[in-house]
Amino acid sequence: MEDERNASQEFALSSWSRYSAAALGFRNYWYPVMLARELGKKPRAIKICGEKIALFRDGDRVFALHDRCPHRGIPLSVGRKEAPGTISCAYHGWTYDLESGALVAVLTDGPDSPICGKVNVHRYPVEVRAGLIWLYVGDDPPPPFEDEVPEEFLRPNAVVEGYAEVRDGNWREAIENCIDEGHSKYLHRYALTTFWREAAAWTRGVDMVPSEDGSWLNRVRGETVVNDVYPRVGLWPRKKWWRKQLTGQSTQLSNRLPCYCRVGNPRSAYTSYQIFVPVDETRYLAMMLSVGWKTGLGALRFHLQQWKTLRWGKRHGFDPQDKWAISLMEIPPERLYRPDKSITGWRRWCHETARPQNAAERFALLAGGEPSPVQTVADGR
Amino acid sequence: MEDERNASQEFALSSWSRYSAAALGFRNYWYPVMLARELGKKPRAIKICGEKIALFRDGDRVFALHDRCPHRGIPLSVGRKEAPGTISCAYHGWTYDLESGALVAVLTDGPDSPICGKVNVHRYPVEVRAGLIWLYVGDDPPPPFEDEVPEEFLRPNAVVEGYAEVRDGNWREAIENCIDEGHSKYLHRYALTTFWREAAAWTRGVDMVPSEDGSWLNRVRGETVVNDVYPRVGLWPRKKWWRKQLTGQSTQLSNRLPCYCRVGNPRSAYTSYQIFVPVDETRYLAMMLSVGWKTGLGALRFHLQQWKTLRWGKRHGFDPQDKWAISLMEIPPERLYRPDKSITGWRRWCHETARPQNAAERFALLAGGEPSPVQTVADGR
Amino acid sequence: MEDERNASQEFALSSWSRYSAAALGFRNYWYPVMLARELGKKPRAIKICGEKIALFRDGDRVFALHDRCPHRGIPLSVGRKEAPGTISCAYHGWTYDLESGALVAVLTDGPDSPICGKVNVHRYPVEVRAGLIWLYVGDDPPPPFEDEVPEEFLRPNAVVEGYAEVRDGNWREAIENCIDEGHSKYLHRYALTTFWREAAAWTRGVDMVPSEDGSWLNRVRGETVVNDVYPRVGLWPRKKWWRKQLTGQSTQLSNRLPCYCRVGNPRSAYTSYQIFVPVDETRYLAMMLSVGWKTGLGALRFHLQQWKTLRWGKRHGFDPQDKWAISLMEIPPERLYRPDKSITGWRRWCHETARPQNAAERFALLAGGEPSPVQTVADGR
């Protein structure tokens, strides 16, 4: 038995080089970045995929610009609104069109300022849908919003309740934790939420299978084993009279690029989403959302119920445990086991299907090339 | 229109290589570093141009030494005074002459300690004048204090009131902000101090012109335009009945090496100085001073009046706005515009006239060489 | 006289390359790491020699494992005890044998998990003796505990009282401070503890001499000089009527690898130890211990008396002064003097006698090689 301090790792992030390179997330995708109700008249500064972005609400519309005046590097998010549809930098009054990012006036250089028309700030395509603000982050022209975003958010009567929070850890650790088969049977066994319920001990087999249209990667699982007799530990978990065995209802987990995890329950009238948006290498934005389809009073009731449920879960449910584990995780190196096939499946899928990230990848793809080769992997498959 | 995220910069700090290299300030100059009244019996530790310096008051005199005992690296500023004119390191009693920095006694090694006379600590030439402590930072022999420091500080009846504060940002961002033509017409428009007054919209032309004796670089400005009609914004600024148009009085701004900005007003009986002393790459010491020429009761009244005025300005005037903007500035890259000719003029002047910083520069200068070439610059000139 | 800012250093850490390389301490040694009474049922996370270690109490025994689950990098110190003699990782229930570090069960992968028997976590050999927990940190097989640890801790009736604290600074600065001849005559002169006593001014000669069996390096000192007349300072220290001259009693200081300093007093019925265990490059664990030899009520009285004495010393004695000086020390560079022969003696001894740290050193030693050459050193010897 080798010493783990020197052991070479059979499973390494680097087996899937495109995934391993995505510490700042996958580019050329639409990302949800904020609940629309959280953006008021005051501009907001955020960071997504390592880029500083200023969000502006102007009348009914929302705009997003690179949060840096090219003149002297002051954030545009601390600017002033001198005219509708524009933002003026707080330092010298360089005034940009919110829609295009073009420099349209320079107040402290007169109407004939020769620099007008020669400078523009990067603008991020924005959509406001289902109570969320979505941005396109990338270098290629954006694909149509409707083609990319899960259909459940696009229905006209979609209602979203939830919360969003920047947390410690890389976004990949967060989304891998979400589909991680084993941890829910150990870490979450000790949550207050599950005090009355008994989780199973383990599951025979787990795999990730793409949906028919290729947009989702579904986690499929074998039979669960309620309890078992282990070396050294004996019978585990031991029966506790106050805990009721969980029955039939099976939660369906599905991942989607760039960073969605959909938590569906057949018996439920809504869908839960956990979306892990990259902030930078060491932080991610956790968006914990419930999506329903209601109007009027039904929508109001949905908001209230989900607000209550999510609030409880944020305190006593799985979420604080996941947040804690992700903040403690230190990988690489790592050493995976059978149930981690969900993780390696997701990594492989990202490696093979993520949009080209840059010119070199685009060229290779057009030339009929493939992503860089995937190594064979032992225990985890 | 190019994307600013990838745009090459027409104006770069690097156009003036000697200025661009001066992140820690220009060496071989006298610097004011503290109000003399702020140094009591207890030694003070400061940092100037990246060097740790200990200041000592001994009787009527002030001394400055490199703040590090060569023995084991303990700051001398935490030392003890065992005899007049000396400082003993707190750790082992290595005792230095404050005037020369020479190791004159080693208390824990006996009177015959063989290391005495073999070690000395770098001493910084010091002058106390007009209520300020000045140090010479550099490697060449210091030029006479009187030849270098502005004449207004040298008059026998000079009185100085003011405050000094270490702030975030590089000293060059601070002094560039000071002569920056455009920002006072936008950023400072919204200060409480200017609530009753209306600043002009913009200025036709700005330039930096050396004084006859070559010791000052004066900012000269064209006609100001009260308001104007801009694309997208329309008439700006709009007339507000409670704001009175500013008239004729023109503030004269003049810069001087190494880091002075003189704010002169012809109608005023005193001069304001803003001095931005380099601390390290990311911090500077802002000294906001008023210099008058009074004695006796007149001097006392000057102190009181200026104390009140400066205190108000520190809270509600331009100073907190400048401090804020400088702390937010992120350059390079940058993209300059017409009014920034004051900034590029200052950079060029520093590049061309700053004293040699090291042996290589001294040699090149003696050989009749010139500073490295200056690139041509577009919009800003 | 040269300027110390550019001076080459006559004495440099690098003169003794093996000592200079030991920023994380010497490997392949037993280290005391904690008072046994401070480890309860809850596991404790520590860092020693740069390695993260989890300590566990299981019944009467104490175990130590590398504090990182190889699976996903969660600390084992936040794990759960599912069965006697094991620890289960909080994330997925990977269950390790505390004695061997072997993975014995994986609760979330069933009793037949194929990864069992293929992974183990590094276990650190542990001894609990004289109320202290000791670990072996290294790569070679551990030498017998009794052969290495000072005999005073091994007596059956040994009683230890003391405190342990992680502090700023490298462990070498701390142990060098301990045997540093000069500082006790200057820095500690101004402690509250010595208010009534007058320390001598200086000592004629100091040296480090190995004990007969080669396990200790004893500091030997020449005659002390009560006071003397120094250049510039005159008579020092001046007589103060309330201070009584210290007489005959001489404290015997002895160092021992890896990081012990023994403070023996012939008149005392116990021995003091100051042990400076490396945590990482910039922190060390200071263990201030009194070792006596008592049983029953005598042991209890020893605990109470020493607790009181050590508590006072921690507040008003030499310890807070040493802690302060070590935290301020910035070396290299350094410039040593005569009394530092205790320091250079210790460095040389470490360089010449420390156990091989790695395979290359082991090989050189077997081949009859010597440690890399020691440079000649001037003043300090």
Tab-separated table of N, CA and C in Angstrom, chain B residues 208-334:
chain	number	residue	atom	x	y	z
B	208	MET	N	1.235	72.653	-20.384
B	208	MET	CA	2.170	72.789	-19.267
B	208	MET	C	3.400	73.529	-19.793
B	209	VAL	N	3.768	74.639	-19.127
B	209	VAL	CA	4.862	75.482	-19.602
B	209	VAL	C	5.865	75.671	-18.460
B	210	PRO	N	7.134	75.354	-18.701
B	210	PRO	CA	8.129	75.533	-17.635
B	210	PRO	C	8.279	76.997	-17.266
B	211	SER	N	8.565	77.269	-16.008
B	211	SER	CA	8.856	78.632	-15.570
B	211	SER	C	10.227	79.052	-16.113
B	212	GLU	N	10.502	80.366	-16.022
B	212	GLU	CA	11.753	80.870	-16.593
B	212	GLU	C	12.979	80.160	-16.025
B	213	ASP	N	12.977	79.979	-14.713
B	213	ASP	CA	14.163	79.356	-14.097
B	213	ASP	C	14.128	77.828	-14.177
B	214	GLY	N	13.099	77.277	-14.811
B	214	GLY	CA	13.059	75.834	-15.027
B	214	GLY	C	12.695	75.013	-13.810
B	215	SER	N	12.323	75.667	-12.720
B	215	SER	CA	12.045	74.883	-11.514
B	215	SER	C	10.569	74.525	-11.392
B	216	TRP	N	9.697	75.206	-12.095
B	216	TRP	CA	8.268	74.920	-12.031
B	216	TRP	C	7.742	74.564	-13.404
B	217	LEU	N	6.666	73.780	-13.403
B	217	LEU	CA	5.943	73.501	-14.636
B	217	LEU	C	4.526	74.046	-14.421
B	218	ASN	N	4.219	75.147	-15.110
B	218	ASN	CA	2.935	75.822	-14.882
B	218	ASN	C	1.856	75.339	-15.827
B	219	ARG	N	0.682	75.125	-15.281
B	219	ARG	CA	-0.445	74.773	-16.138
B	219	ARG	C	-1.051	76.052	-16.684
B	220	VAL	N	-1.172	76.160	-18.016
B	220	VAL	CA	-1.837	77.329	-18.620
B	220	VAL	C	-3.085	76.830	-19.337
B	221	ARG	N	-4.145	77.649	-19.271
B	221	ARG	CA	-5.415	77.186	-19.798
B	221	ARG	C	-6.040	78.214	-20.728
B	222	GLY	N	-6.803	77.730	-21.672
B	222	GLY	CA	-7.545	78.611	-22.574
B	222	GLY	C	-8.833	79.065	-21.902
B	223	GLU	N	-9.686	79.624	-22.713
B	223	GLU	CA	-10.981	80.151	-22.281
B	223	GLU	C	-11.858	79.003	-21.738
B	224	THR	N	-12.652	79.303	-20.718
B	224	THR	CA	-13.587	78.279	-20.244
B	224	THR	C	-14.957	78.504	-20.871
B	225	VAL	N	-15.658	77.410	-21.079
B	225	VAL	CA	-17.000	77.466	-21.661
B	225	VAL	C	-17.987	77.111	-20.549
B	226	VAL	N	-18.888	78.044	-20.287
B	226	VAL	CA	-19.779	77.912	-19.132
B	226	VAL	C	-20.695	76.689	-19.256
B	227	ASN	N	-21.367	76.601	-20.415
B	227	ASN	CA	-22.146	75.393	-20.681
B	227	ASN	C	-22.217	75.198	-22.184
B	228	ASP	N	-22.703	74.031	-22.591
B	228	ASP	CA	-22.646	73.717	-24.009
B	228	ASP	C	-23.710	72.679	-24.328
B	229	VAL	N	-23.935	72.443	-25.611
B	229	VAL	CA	-24.931	71.458	-26.020
B	229	VAL	C	-24.216	70.226	-26.568
B	230	TYR	N	-24.415	69.112	-25.901
B	230	TYR	CA	-23.669	67.892	-26.214
B	230	TYR	C	-24.543	66.884	-26.927
B	231	PRO	N	-23.933	66.017	-27.743
B	231	PRO	CA	-24.703	64.899	-28.309
B	231	PRO	C	-25.296	64.059	-27.176
B	232	ARG	N	-26.514	63.603	-27.392
B	232	ARG	CA	-27.227	62.711	-26.443
B	232	ARG	C	-27.626	63.392	-25.129
B	233	VAL	N	-26.767	64.294	-24.619
B	233	VAL	CA	-27.023	64.864	-23.298
B	233	VAL	C	-27.769	66.192	-23.404
B	234	GLY	N	-27.547	66.918	-24.472
B	234	GLY	CA	-28.171	68.237	-24.621
B	234	GLY	C	-27.415	69.291	-23.837
B	235	LEU	N	-28.116	70.339	-23.405
B	235	LEU	CA	-27.474	71.437	-22.660
B	235	LEU	C	-26.930	70.917	-21.336
B	236	TRP	N	-25.645	71.253	-21.104
B	236	TRP	CA	-25.022	70.772	-19.869
B	236	TRP	C	-23.916	71.701	-19.438
B	237	PRO	N	-23.798	72.076	-18.177
B	237	PRO	CA	-24.756	71.778	-17.103
B	237	PRO	C	-25.976	72.671	-17.209
B	238	ARG	N	-27.113	72.176	-16.749
B	238	ARG	CA	-28.322	73.005	-16.764
B	238	ARG	C	-28.243	74.023	-15.638
B	239	LYS	N	-28.766	75.189	-15.929
B	239	LYS	CA	-28.736	76.294	-14.961
B	239	LYS	C	-29.558	75.926	-13.720
B	240	LYS	N	-28.950	76.114	-12.567
B	240	LYS	CA	-29.708	75.941	-11.319
B	240	LYS	C	-29.725	77.287	-10.629
B	241	TRP	N	-30.916	77.780	-10.260
B	241	TRP	CA	-31.043	79.165	-9.785
B	241	TRP	C	-30.201	79.468	-8.559
B	242	TRP	N	-29.951	78.427	-7.755
B	242	TRP	CA	-29.222	78.714	-6.531
B	242	TRP	C	-27.703	78.710	-6.712
B	243	ARG	N	-27.266	78.317	-7.904
B	243	ARG	CA	-25.824	78.253	-8.129
B	243	ARG	C	-25.346	79.512	-8.829
B	244	LYS	N	-24.307	80.099	-8.288
B	244	LYS	CA	-23.752	81.327	-8.838
B	244	LYS	C	-22.577	80.979	-9.741
B	245	GLN	N	-22.540	81.616	-10.917
B	245	GLN	CA	-21.443	81.347	-11.841
B	245	GLN	C	-20.127	81.797	-11.224
B	246	LEU	N	-19.123	80.971	-11.353
B	246	LEU	CA	-17.795	81.364	-10.895
B	246	LEU	C	-17.235	82.405	-11.853
B	247	THR	N	-16.568	83.408	-11.303
B	247	THR	CA	-16.030	84.446	-12.200
B	247	THR	C	-14.503	84.452	-12.154
B	248	GLY	N	-13.997	85.396	-12.860
B	248	GLY	CA	-12.594	85.676	-13.168
B	248	GLY	C	-11.484	84.973	-12.409
B	249	GLN	N	-11.598	84.846	-11.109
B	249	GLN	CA	-10.444	84.341	-10.377
B	249	GLN	C	-9.977	82.996	-10.920
B	250	SER	N	-8.722	82.951	-11.284
B	250	SER	CA	-8.210	81.727	-11.858
B	250	SER	C	-7.118	81.174	-10.957
B	251	THR	N	-7.294	79.931	-10.555
B	251	THR	CA	-6.283	79.281	-9.728
B	251	THR	C	-5.101	78.893	-10.606
B	252	GLN	N	-3.910	79.192	-10.122
B	252	GLN	CA	-2.710	78.839	-10.882
B	252	GLN	C	-2.100	77.572	-10.293
B	253	LEU	N	-2.065	76.508	-11.100
B	253	LEU	CA	-1.462	75.245	-10.655
B	253	LEU	C	-0.053	75.126	-11.208
B	254	SER	N	0.893	74.747	-10.355
B	254	SER	CA	2.272	74.567	-10.801
B	254	SER	C	2.850	73.323	-10.143
B	255	ASN	N	3.482	72.504	-10.955
B	255	ASN	CA	4.130	71.302	-10.418
B	255	ASN	C	5.633	71.511	-10.312
B	256	ARG	N	6.234	70.719	-9.465
B	256	ARG	CA	7.669	70.815	-9.246
B	256	ARG	C	8.161	69.446	-8.818
B	257	LEU	N	9.330	69.101	-9.300
B	257	LEU	CA	9.925	67.839	-8.876
B	257	LEU	C	10.371	67.938	-7.427
B	258	PRO	N	10.319	66.917	-6.622
B	258	PRO	CA	9.926	65.563	-7.045
B	258	PRO	C	8.424	65.313	-7.043
B	259	CYS	N	7.612	66.045	-6.253
B	259	CYS	CA	6.201	65.659	-6.152
B	259	CYS	C	5.316	66.776	-5.594
B	260	TYR	N	5.672	68.017	-5.907
B	260	TYR	CA	4.884	69.151	-5.416
B	260	TYR	C	3.807	69.565	-6.406
B	261	CYS	N	2.655	69.944	-5.875
B	261	CYS	CA	1.697	70.710	-6.670
B	261	CYS	C	1.340	71.951	-5.867
B	262	ARG	N	1.648	73.128	-6.448
B	262	ARG	CA	1.402	74.413	-5.810
B	262	ARG	C	0.108	74.970	-6.361
B	263	VAL	N	-0.788	75.375	-5.454
B	263	VAL	CA	-2.077	75.917	-5.869
B	263	VAL	C	-2.089	77.381	-5.463
B	264	GLY	N	-1.830	78.244	-6.398
B	264	GLY	CA	-1.725	79.666	-6.069
B	264	GLY	C	-2.957	80.426	-6.506
B	265	ASN	N	-3.333	81.398	-5.699
B	265	ASN	CA	-4.473	82.236	-6.052
B	265	ASN	C	-4.014	83.676	-5.886
B	266	PRO	N	-4.030	84.459	-6.956
B	266	PRO	CA	-3.478	85.819	-6.905
B	266	PRO	C	-4.067	86.664	-5.779
B	267	ARG	N	-5.332	86.438	-5.450
B	267	ARG	CA	-5.991	87.273	-4.455
B	267	ARG	C	-5.713	86.823	-3.029
B	268	SER	N	-5.047	85.716	-2.907
B	268	SER	CA	-4.897	85.119	-1.588
B	268	SER	C	-3.573	85.517	-0.938
B	269	ALA	N	-3.596	85.623	0.368
B	269	ALA	CA	-2.396	86.013	1.101
B	269	ALA	C	-1.567	84.796	1.504
B	270	TYR	N	-1.917	83.629	0.976
B	270	TYR	CA	-1.118	82.431	1.285
B	270	TYR	C	-1.127	81.519	0.067
B	271	THR	N	-0.331	80.485	0.118
B	271	THR	CA	-0.268	79.521	-0.977
B	271	THR	C	-0.638	78.144	-0.449
B	272	SER	N	-1.369	77.393	-1.256
B	272	SER	CA	-1.667	76.017	-0.884
B	272	SER	C	-0.716	75.073	-1.612
B	273	TYR	N	-0.311	74.039	-0.906
B	273	TYR	CA	0.504	73.004	-1.525
B	273	TYR	C	-0.165	71.656	-1.316
B	274	GLN	N	-0.143	70.872	-2.371
B	274	GLN	CA	-0.515	69.471	-2.222
B	274	GLN	C	0.715	68.672	-2.618
B	275	ILE	N	1.257	67.946	-1.660
B	275	ILE	CA	2.508	67.228	-1.906
B	275	ILE	C	2.234	65.742	-1.743
B	276	PHE	N	2.645	64.964	-2.754
B	276	PHE	CA	2.277	63.547	-2.791
B	276	PHE	C	3.544	62.701	-2.699
B	277	VAL	N	3.923	62.418	-1.491
B	277	VAL	CA	5.201	61.760	-1.237
B	277	VAL	C	5.044	60.248	-1.401
B	278	PRO	N	5.897	59.620	-2.230
B	278	PRO	CA	5.787	58.168	-2.418
B	278	PRO	C	6.055	57.421	-1.112
B	279	VAL	N	5.192	56.478	-0.779
B	279	VAL	CA	5.431	55.593	0.360
B	279	VAL	C	5.960	54.263	-0.191
B	280	ASP	N	5.121	53.567	-0.937
B	280	ASP	CA	5.595	52.409	-1.693
B	280	ASP	C	4.806	52.374	-2.997
B	281	GLU	N	4.805	51.241	-3.692
B	281	GLU	CA	4.147	51.213	-5.004
B	281	GLU	C	2.652	51.512	-4.910
B	282	THR	N	2.045	51.207	-3.785
B	282	THR	CA	0.587	51.285	-3.734
B	282	THR	C	0.049	52.291	-2.715
B	283	ARG	N	0.952	53.058	-2.085
B	283	ARG	CA	0.490	54.058	-1.128
B	283	ARG	C	1.310	55.329	-1.244
B	284	TYR	N	0.689	56.449	-0.929
B	284	TYR	CA	1.412	57.722	-0.933
B	284	TYR	C	0.998	58.508	0.298
B	285	LEU	N	1.856	59.455	0.649
B	285	LEU	CA	1.565	60.340	1.766
B	285	LEU	C	1.048	61.652	1.181
B	286	ALA	N	-0.224	61.960	1.440
B	286	ALA	CA	-0.798	63.228	0.958
B	286	ALA	C	-0.556	64.294	2.016
B	287	MET	N	0.172	65.354	1.653
B	287	MET	CA	0.379	66.470	2.577
B	287	MET	C	-0.371	67.675	2.021
B	288	MET	N	-1.405	68.109	2.729
B	288	MET	CA	-2.219	69.232	2.286
B	288	MET	C	-1.854	70.425	3.159
B	289	LEU	N	-1.165	71.377	2.571
B	289	LEU	CA	-0.549	72.435	3.373
B	289	LEU	C	-0.968	73.830	2.910
B	290	SER	N	-1.056	74.748	3.859
B	290	SER	CA	-1.187	76.179	3.547
B	290	SER	C	0.054	76.875	4.090
B	291	VAL	N	0.711	77.660	3.230
B	291	VAL	CA	1.920	78.375	3.636
B	291	VAL	C	1.627	79.871	3.661
B	292	GLY	N	1.799	80.473	4.830
B	292	GLY	CA	1.650	81.922	4.944
B	292	GLY	C	2.933	82.522	5.498
B	293	TRP	N	2.925	83.862	5.654
B	293	TRP	CA	4.146	84.514	6.141
B	293	TRP	C	3.746	85.506	7.210
B	294	LYS	N	3.842	85.077	8.437
B	294	LYS	CA	3.365	85.858	9.579
B	294	LYS	C	4.284	85.589	10.760
B	295	THR	N	4.178	86.461	11.745
B	295	THR	CA	4.855	86.195	13.023
B	295	THR	C	3.900	86.543	14.154
B	296	GLY	N	4.226	86.075	15.336
B	296	GLY	CA	3.471	86.417	16.536
B	296	GLY	C	2.001	86.075	16.426
B	297	LEU	N	1.146	87.052	16.791
B	297	LEU	CA	-0.285	86.833	16.785
B	297	LEU	C	-0.818	86.526	15.389
B	298	GLY	N	-0.233	87.152	14.408
B	298	GLY	CA	-0.637	86.907	13.024
B	298	GLY	C	-0.441	85.437	12.659
B	299	ALA	N	0.653	84.872	13.103
B	299	ALA	CA	0.922	83.462	12.831
B	299	ALA	C	-0.118	82.576	13.514
B	300	LEU	N	-0.449	82.929	14.745
B	300	LEU	CA	-1.446	82.168	15.484
B	300	LEU	C	-2.792	82.198	14.766
B	301	ARG	N	-3.188	83.422	14.317
B	301	ARG	CA	-4.454	83.548	13.599
B	301	ARG	C	-4.441	82.738	12.300
B	302	PHE	N	-3.299	82.761	11.638
B	302	PHE	CA	-3.158	81.974	10.408
B	302	PHE	C	-3.391	80.489	10.687
B	303	HIS	N	-2.760	79.977	11.742
B	303	HIS	CA	-2.946	78.568	12.103
B	303	HIS	C	-4.418	78.249	12.333
B	304	LEU	N	-5.079	79.095	13.097
B	304	LEU	CA	-6.486	78.826	13.441
B	304	LEU	C	-7.378	78.833	12.198
B	305	GLN	N	-7.233	79.893	11.393
B	305	GLN	CA	-8.064	80.014	10.190
B	305	GLN	C	-7.838	78.848	9.230
B	306	GLN	N	-6.569	78.563	8.979
B	306	GLN	CA	-6.266	77.499	8.020
B	306	GLN	C	-6.667	76.134	8.570
B	307	TRP	N	-6.529	75.951	9.856
B	307	TRP	CA	-6.936	74.693	10.449
B	307	TRP	C	-8.421	74.466	10.181
B	308	LYS	N	-9.214	75.504	10.389
B	308	LYS	CA	-10.659	75.432	10.178
B	308	LYS	C	-10.978	75.155	8.706
B	309	THR	N	-10.353	75.915	7.838
B	309	THR	CA	-10.602	75.781	6.404
B	309	THR	C	-10.219	74.384	5.907
B	310	LEU	N	-9.039	73.938	6.303
B	310	LEU	CA	-8.562	72.641	5.824
B	310	LEU	C	-9.418	71.508	6.376
B	311	ARG	N	-9.841	71.637	7.612
B	311	ARG	CA	-10.680	70.636	8.242
B	311	ARG	C	-11.991	70.480	7.459
B	312	TRP	N	-12.611	71.608	7.126
B	312	TRP	CA	-13.839	71.585	6.330
B	312	TRP	C	-13.584	70.930	4.971
B	313	GLY	N	-12.502	71.339	4.344
B	313	GLY	CA	-12.191	70.795	3.019
B	313	GLY	C	-11.931	69.294	3.063
B	314	LYS	N	-11.335	68.835	4.130
B	314	LYS	CA	-11.026	67.411	4.263
B	314	LYS	C	-12.304	66.584	4.346
B	315	ARG	N	-13.369	67.214	4.867
B	315	ARG	CA	-14.646	66.506	4.994
B	315	ARG	C	-15.544	66.688	3.779
B	316	HIS	N	-15.711	67.966	3.370
B	316	HIS	CA	-16.760	68.274	2.399
B	316	HIS	C	-16.231	68.862	1.096
B	317	GLY	N	-14.901	69.015	0.993
B	317	GLY	CA	-14.345	69.679	-0.175
B	317	GLY	C	-13.936	68.696	-1.257
B	318	PHE	N	-12.915	69.082	-2.019
B	318	PHE	CA	-12.471	68.242	-3.124
B	318	PHE	C	-11.610	67.079	-2.642
B	319	ASP	N	-10.965	67.259	-1.510
B	319	ASP	CA	-9.975	66.278	-1.089
B	319	ASP	C	-10.534	64.860	-0.924
B	320	PRO	N	-11.658	64.676	-0.224
B	320	PRO	CA	-12.162	63.303	-0.101
B	320	PRO	C	-12.572	62.717	-1.446
B	321	GLN	N	-13.027	63.558	-2.379
B	321	GLN	CA	-13.375	63.054	-3.713
B	321	GLN	C	-12.129	62.601	-4.466
B	322	ASP	N	-11.062	63.408	-4.370
B	322	ASP	CA	-9.812	63.025	-5.037
B	322	ASP	C	-9.264	61.720	-4.458
B	323	LYS	N	-9.269	61.658	-3.138
B	323	LYS	CA	-8.786	60.454	-2.454
B	323	LYS	C	-9.542	59.209	-2.924
B	324	TRP	N	-10.850	59.360	-3.061
B	324	TRP	CA	-11.706	58.265	-3.497
B	324	TRP	C	-11.379	57.850	-4.931
B	325	ALA	N	-11.292	58.840	-5.821
B	325	ALA	CA	-11.034	58.538	-7.238
B	325	ALA	C	-9.664	57.880	-7.405
B	326	ILE	N	-8.666	58.385	-6.689
B	326	ILE	CA	-7.314	57.830	-6.814
B	326	ILE	C	-7.293	56.380	-6.332
B	327	SER	N	-8.047	56.094	-5.289
B	327	SER	CA	-8.043	54.725	-4.767
B	327	SER	C	-8.735	53.760	-5.724
B	328	LEU	N	-9.609	54.280	-6.598
B	328	LEU	CA	-10.327	53.426	-7.550
B	328	LEU	C	-9.599	53.281	-8.883
B	329	MET	N	-8.689	54.207	-9.160
B	329	MET	CA	-8.031	54.242	-10.464
B	329	MET	C	-7.246	52.965	-10.714
B	330	GLU	N	-7.421	52.371	-11.907
B	330	GLU	CA	-6.619	51.199	-12.269
B	330	GLU	C	-5.950	51.432	-13.597
B	331	ILE	N	-4.712	51.946	-13.555
B	331	ILE	CA	-3.959	52.148	-14.786
B	331	ILE	C	-2.565	51.568	-14.610
B	332	PRO	N	-1.889	51.191	-15.748
B	332	PRO	CA	-2.398	51.056	-17.103
B	332	PRO	C	-3.321	49.850	-17.215
B	333	PRO	N	-4.043	49.727	-18.385
B	333	PRO	CA	-4.010	50.628	-19.531
B	333	PRO	C	-4.805	51.894	-19.263
B	334	GLU	N	-4.622	52.856	-20.149
B	334	GLU	CA	-5.396	54.075	-20.058
B	334	GLU	C	-5.613	54.587	-21.475
